[in-house]
mmCIF file of C-alpha atoms in Angstrom:
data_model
loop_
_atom_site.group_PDB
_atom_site.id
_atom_site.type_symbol
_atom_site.label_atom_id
_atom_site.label_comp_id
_atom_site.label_asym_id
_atom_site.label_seq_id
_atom_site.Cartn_x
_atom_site.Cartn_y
_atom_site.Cartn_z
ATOM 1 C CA UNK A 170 -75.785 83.838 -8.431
ATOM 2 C CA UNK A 171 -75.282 81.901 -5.429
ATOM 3 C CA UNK A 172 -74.776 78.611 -6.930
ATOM 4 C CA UNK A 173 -71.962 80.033 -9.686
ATOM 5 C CA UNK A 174 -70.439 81.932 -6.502
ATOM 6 C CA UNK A 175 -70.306 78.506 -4.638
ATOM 7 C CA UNK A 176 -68.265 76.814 -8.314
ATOM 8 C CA UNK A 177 -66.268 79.601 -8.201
ATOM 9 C CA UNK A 178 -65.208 79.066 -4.986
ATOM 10 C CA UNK A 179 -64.962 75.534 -5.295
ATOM 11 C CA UNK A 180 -62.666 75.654 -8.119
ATOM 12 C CA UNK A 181 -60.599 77.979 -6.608
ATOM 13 C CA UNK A 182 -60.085 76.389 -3.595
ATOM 14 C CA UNK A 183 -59.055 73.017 -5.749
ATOM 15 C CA UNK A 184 -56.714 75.263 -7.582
ATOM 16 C CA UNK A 185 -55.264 76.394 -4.514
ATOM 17 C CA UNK A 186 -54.864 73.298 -3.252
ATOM 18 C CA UNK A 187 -53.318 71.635 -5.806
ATOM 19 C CA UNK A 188 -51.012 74.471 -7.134
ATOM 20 C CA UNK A 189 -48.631 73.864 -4.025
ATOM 21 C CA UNK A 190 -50.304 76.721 -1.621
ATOM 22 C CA UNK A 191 -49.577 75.683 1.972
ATOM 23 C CA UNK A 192 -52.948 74.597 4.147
ATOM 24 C CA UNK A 193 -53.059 73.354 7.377
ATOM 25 C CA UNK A 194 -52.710 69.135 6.203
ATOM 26 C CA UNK A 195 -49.696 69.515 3.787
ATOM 27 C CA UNK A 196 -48.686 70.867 0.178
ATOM 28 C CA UNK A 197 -49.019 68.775 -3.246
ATOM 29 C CA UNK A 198 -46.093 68.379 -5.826
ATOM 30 C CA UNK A 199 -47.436 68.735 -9.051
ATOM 31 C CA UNK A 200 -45.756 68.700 -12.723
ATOM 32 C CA UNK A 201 -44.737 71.962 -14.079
ATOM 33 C CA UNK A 202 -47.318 71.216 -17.343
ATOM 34 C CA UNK A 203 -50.423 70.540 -14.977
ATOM 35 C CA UNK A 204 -49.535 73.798 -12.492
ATOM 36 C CA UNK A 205 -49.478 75.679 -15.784
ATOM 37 C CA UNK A 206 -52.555 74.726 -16.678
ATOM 38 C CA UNK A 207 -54.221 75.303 -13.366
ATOM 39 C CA UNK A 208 -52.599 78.921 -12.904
ATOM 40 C CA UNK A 209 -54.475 79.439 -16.468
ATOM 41 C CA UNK A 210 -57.705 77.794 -15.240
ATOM 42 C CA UNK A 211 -57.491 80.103 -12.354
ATOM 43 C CA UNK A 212 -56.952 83.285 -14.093
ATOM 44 C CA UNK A 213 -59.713 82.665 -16.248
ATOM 45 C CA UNK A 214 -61.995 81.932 -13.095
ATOM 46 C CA UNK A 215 -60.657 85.162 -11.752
ATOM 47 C CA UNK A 216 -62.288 86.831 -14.830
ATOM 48 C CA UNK A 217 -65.429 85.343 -15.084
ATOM 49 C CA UNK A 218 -65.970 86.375 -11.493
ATOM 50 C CA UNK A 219 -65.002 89.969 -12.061
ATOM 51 C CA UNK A 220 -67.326 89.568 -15.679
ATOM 52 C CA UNK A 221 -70.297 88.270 -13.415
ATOM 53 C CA UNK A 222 -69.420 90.491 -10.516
ATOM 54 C CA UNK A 223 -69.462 93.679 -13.027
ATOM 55 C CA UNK A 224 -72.543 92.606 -15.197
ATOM 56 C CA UNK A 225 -74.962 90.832 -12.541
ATOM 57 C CA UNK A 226 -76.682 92.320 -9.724
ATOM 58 C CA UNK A 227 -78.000 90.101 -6.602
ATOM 59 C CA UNK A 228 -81.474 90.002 -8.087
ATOM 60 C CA UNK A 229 -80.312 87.996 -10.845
ATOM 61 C CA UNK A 230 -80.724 90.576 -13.525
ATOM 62 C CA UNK A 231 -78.480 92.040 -15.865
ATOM 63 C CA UNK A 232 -78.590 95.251 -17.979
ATOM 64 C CA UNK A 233 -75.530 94.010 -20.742
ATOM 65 C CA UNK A 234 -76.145 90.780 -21.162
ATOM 66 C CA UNK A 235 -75.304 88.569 -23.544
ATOM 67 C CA UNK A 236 -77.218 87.018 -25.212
ATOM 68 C CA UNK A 237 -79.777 89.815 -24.588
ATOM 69 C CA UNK A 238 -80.134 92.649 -26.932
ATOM 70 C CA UNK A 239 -79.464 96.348 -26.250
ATOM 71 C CA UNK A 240 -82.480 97.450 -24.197
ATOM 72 C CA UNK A 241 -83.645 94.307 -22.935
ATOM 73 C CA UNK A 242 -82.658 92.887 -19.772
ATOM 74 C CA UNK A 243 -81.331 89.749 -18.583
ATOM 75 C CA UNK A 244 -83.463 87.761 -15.783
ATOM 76 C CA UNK A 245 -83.584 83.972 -14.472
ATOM 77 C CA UNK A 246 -82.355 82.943 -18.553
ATOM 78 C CA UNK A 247 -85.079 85.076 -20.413
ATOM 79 C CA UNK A 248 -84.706 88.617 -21.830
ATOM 80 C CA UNK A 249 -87.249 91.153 -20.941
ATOM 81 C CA UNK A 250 -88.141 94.658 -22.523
ATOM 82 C CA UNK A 251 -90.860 97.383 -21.129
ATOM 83 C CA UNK A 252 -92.900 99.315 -23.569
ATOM 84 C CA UNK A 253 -94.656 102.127 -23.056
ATOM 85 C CA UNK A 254 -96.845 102.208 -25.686
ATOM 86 C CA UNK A 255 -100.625 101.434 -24.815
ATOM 87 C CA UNK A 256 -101.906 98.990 -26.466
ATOM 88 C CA UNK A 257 -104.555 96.244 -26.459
ATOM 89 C CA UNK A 258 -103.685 92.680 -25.388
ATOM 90 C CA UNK A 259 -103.380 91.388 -28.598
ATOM 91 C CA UNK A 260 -101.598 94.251 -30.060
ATOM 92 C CA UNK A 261 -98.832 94.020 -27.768
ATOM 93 C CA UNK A 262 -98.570 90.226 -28.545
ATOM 94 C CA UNK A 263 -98.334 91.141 -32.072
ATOM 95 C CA UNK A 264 -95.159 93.853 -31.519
ATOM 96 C CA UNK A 265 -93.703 91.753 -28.820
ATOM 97 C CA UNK A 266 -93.877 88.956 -31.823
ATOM 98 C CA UNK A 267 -91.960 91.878 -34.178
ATOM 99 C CA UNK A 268 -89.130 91.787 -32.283
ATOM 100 C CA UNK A 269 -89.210 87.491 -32.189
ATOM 101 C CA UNK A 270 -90.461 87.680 -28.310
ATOM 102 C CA UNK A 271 -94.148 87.350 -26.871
ATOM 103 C CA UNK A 272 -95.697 88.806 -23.830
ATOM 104 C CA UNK A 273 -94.212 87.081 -20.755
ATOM 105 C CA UNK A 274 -94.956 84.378 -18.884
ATOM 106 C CA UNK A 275 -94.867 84.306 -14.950
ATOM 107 C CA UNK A 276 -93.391 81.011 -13.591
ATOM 108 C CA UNK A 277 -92.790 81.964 -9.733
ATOM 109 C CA UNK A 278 -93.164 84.425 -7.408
ATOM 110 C CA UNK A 279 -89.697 85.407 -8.573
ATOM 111 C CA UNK A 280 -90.946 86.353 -12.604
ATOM 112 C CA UNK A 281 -93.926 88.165 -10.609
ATOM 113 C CA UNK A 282 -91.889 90.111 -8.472
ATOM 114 C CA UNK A 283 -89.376 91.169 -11.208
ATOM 115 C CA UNK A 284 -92.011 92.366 -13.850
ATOM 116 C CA UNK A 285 -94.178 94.068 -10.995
ATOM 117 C CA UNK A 286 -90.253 95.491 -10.183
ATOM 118 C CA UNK A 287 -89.744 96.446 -14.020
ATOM 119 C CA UNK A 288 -93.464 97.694 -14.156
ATOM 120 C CA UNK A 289 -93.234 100.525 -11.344
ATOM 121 C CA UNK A 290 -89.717 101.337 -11.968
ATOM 122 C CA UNK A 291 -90.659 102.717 -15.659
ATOM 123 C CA UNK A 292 -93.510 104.203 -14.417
ATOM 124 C CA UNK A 293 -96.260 101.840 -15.094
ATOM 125 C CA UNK A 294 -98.443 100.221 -12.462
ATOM 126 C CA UNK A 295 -100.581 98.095 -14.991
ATOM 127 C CA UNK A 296 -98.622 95.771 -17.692
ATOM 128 C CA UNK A 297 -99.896 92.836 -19.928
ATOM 129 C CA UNK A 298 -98.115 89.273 -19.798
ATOM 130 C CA UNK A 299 -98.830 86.212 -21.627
ATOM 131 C CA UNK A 300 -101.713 84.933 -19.924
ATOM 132 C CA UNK A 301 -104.634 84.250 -22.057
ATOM 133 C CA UNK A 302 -108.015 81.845 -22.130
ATOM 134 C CA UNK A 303 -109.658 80.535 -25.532
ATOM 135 C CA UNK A 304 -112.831 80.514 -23.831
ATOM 136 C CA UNK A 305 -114.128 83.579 -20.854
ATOM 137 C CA UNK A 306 -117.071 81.394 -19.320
ATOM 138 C CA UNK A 307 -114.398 78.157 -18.914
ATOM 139 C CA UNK A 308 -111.709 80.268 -17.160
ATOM 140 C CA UNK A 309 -108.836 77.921 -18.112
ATOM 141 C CA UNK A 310 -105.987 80.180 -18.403
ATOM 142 C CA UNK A 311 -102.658 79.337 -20.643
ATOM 143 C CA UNK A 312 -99.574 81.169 -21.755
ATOM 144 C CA UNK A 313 -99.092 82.508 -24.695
ATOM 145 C CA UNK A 314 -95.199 80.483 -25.298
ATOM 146 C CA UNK A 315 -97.173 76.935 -23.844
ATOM 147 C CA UNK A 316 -95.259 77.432 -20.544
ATOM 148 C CA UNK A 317 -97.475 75.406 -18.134
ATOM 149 C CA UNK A 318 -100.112 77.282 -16.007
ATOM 150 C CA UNK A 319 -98.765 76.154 -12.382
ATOM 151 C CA UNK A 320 -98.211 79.509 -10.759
ATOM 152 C CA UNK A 321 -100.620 81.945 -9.738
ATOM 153 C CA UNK A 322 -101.134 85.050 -8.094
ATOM 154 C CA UNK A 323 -104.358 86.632 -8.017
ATOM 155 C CA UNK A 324 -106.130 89.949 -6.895
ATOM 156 C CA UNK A 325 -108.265 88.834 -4.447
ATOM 157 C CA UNK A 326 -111.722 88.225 -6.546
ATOM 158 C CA UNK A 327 -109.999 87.799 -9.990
ATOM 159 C CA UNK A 328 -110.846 86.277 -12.088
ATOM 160 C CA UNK A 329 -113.955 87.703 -12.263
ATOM 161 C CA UNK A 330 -115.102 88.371 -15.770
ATOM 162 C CA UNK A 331 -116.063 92.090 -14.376
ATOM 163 C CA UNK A 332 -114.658 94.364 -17.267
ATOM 164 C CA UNK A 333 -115.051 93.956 -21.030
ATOM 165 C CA UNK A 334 -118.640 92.417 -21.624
ATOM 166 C CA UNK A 335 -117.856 89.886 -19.346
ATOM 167 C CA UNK A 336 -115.133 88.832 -21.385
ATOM 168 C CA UNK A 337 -112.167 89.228 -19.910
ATOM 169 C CA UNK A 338 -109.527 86.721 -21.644
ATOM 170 C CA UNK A 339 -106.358 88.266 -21.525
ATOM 171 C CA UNK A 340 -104.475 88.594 -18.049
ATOM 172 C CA UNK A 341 -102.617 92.028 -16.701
ATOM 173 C CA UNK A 342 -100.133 92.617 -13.854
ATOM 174 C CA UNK A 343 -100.642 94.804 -11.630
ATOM 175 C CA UNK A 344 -98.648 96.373 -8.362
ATOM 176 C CA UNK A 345 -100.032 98.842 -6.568
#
């Protein structure tokens, strides 16, 4: 949001500039055709900040947006939906698949923090996400979508092959 915010305000401030408004060095002439054009350009920067201002919060995420379908939301380019169904690991992967998605991924502490966020606020302290490993007794994780496994977060003794048969290979949020 920060980096649109500082575009915004760098095109404005050109537009400004340029359109004749008096600063402190001195004013521009510019052709009737071009200050057209740059009042127009400047309108429509007015209403894509009022459109971004309107549709996305500071966290980045978005209930409406486009792009994203009704009941989804909008975070860091990706569309996320919570379910409350229970279901087993695979199951989920196979609705979330339905609806031409897959169980997330978690990139950065920022995808962690979000889900954990989306998690508690429906009610849910326990979610599945994309993580998965072919083999238990290897412990190489991967993501269900081939993201690359670079980020991690985990309970302090996980993974620990503890529940299941000692075959835990599927991986679960969880915020207390």
């Amino acid at each position: 949001m920060m980096k649109v915010a500082n575009i915004l305000l760098m095109v404005i401030v050109l537009v400004l500039s340029v359109t004749g408004i008096k600063g402190k060095k001195k004013t521009c002439k510019v052709e009737p055709s071009v200050k057209s054009l740059l009042l127009n350009t400047a309108a429509a920067v007015d209403e894509l900040r009022d459109w971004l201002q309107k549709h996305i919060s500071d966290t980045g995420a978005s209930t409406t947006a486009p792009g994203c379908q009704t009941g989804w939301t909008l975070f860091n380019y990706h569309c996320y939906r919570m379910y409350t169904s229970s279901l087993q690991w695979a199951k989920a992967q196979e609705a979330c698949e339905r609806e031409n998605a897959s169980l997330p991924s978690i990139s950065d502490s920022g995808v962690d923090d979000f889900l954990g966020t989306m998690a508690k606020s429906a009610g849910h302290r326990f979610v599945f996400v994309g993580g998965y490993q072919q083999d238990p007794q290897v412990e190489t994780w991967s993501w269900i979508d081939n993201l690359p496994w670079e980020y991690e977060n985990w309970w302090s003794g996980e993974p620990n092959n503890a529940h299941n048969n000692g075959n835990e290979d599927c991986l679960a949020l969880y915020k207390y």
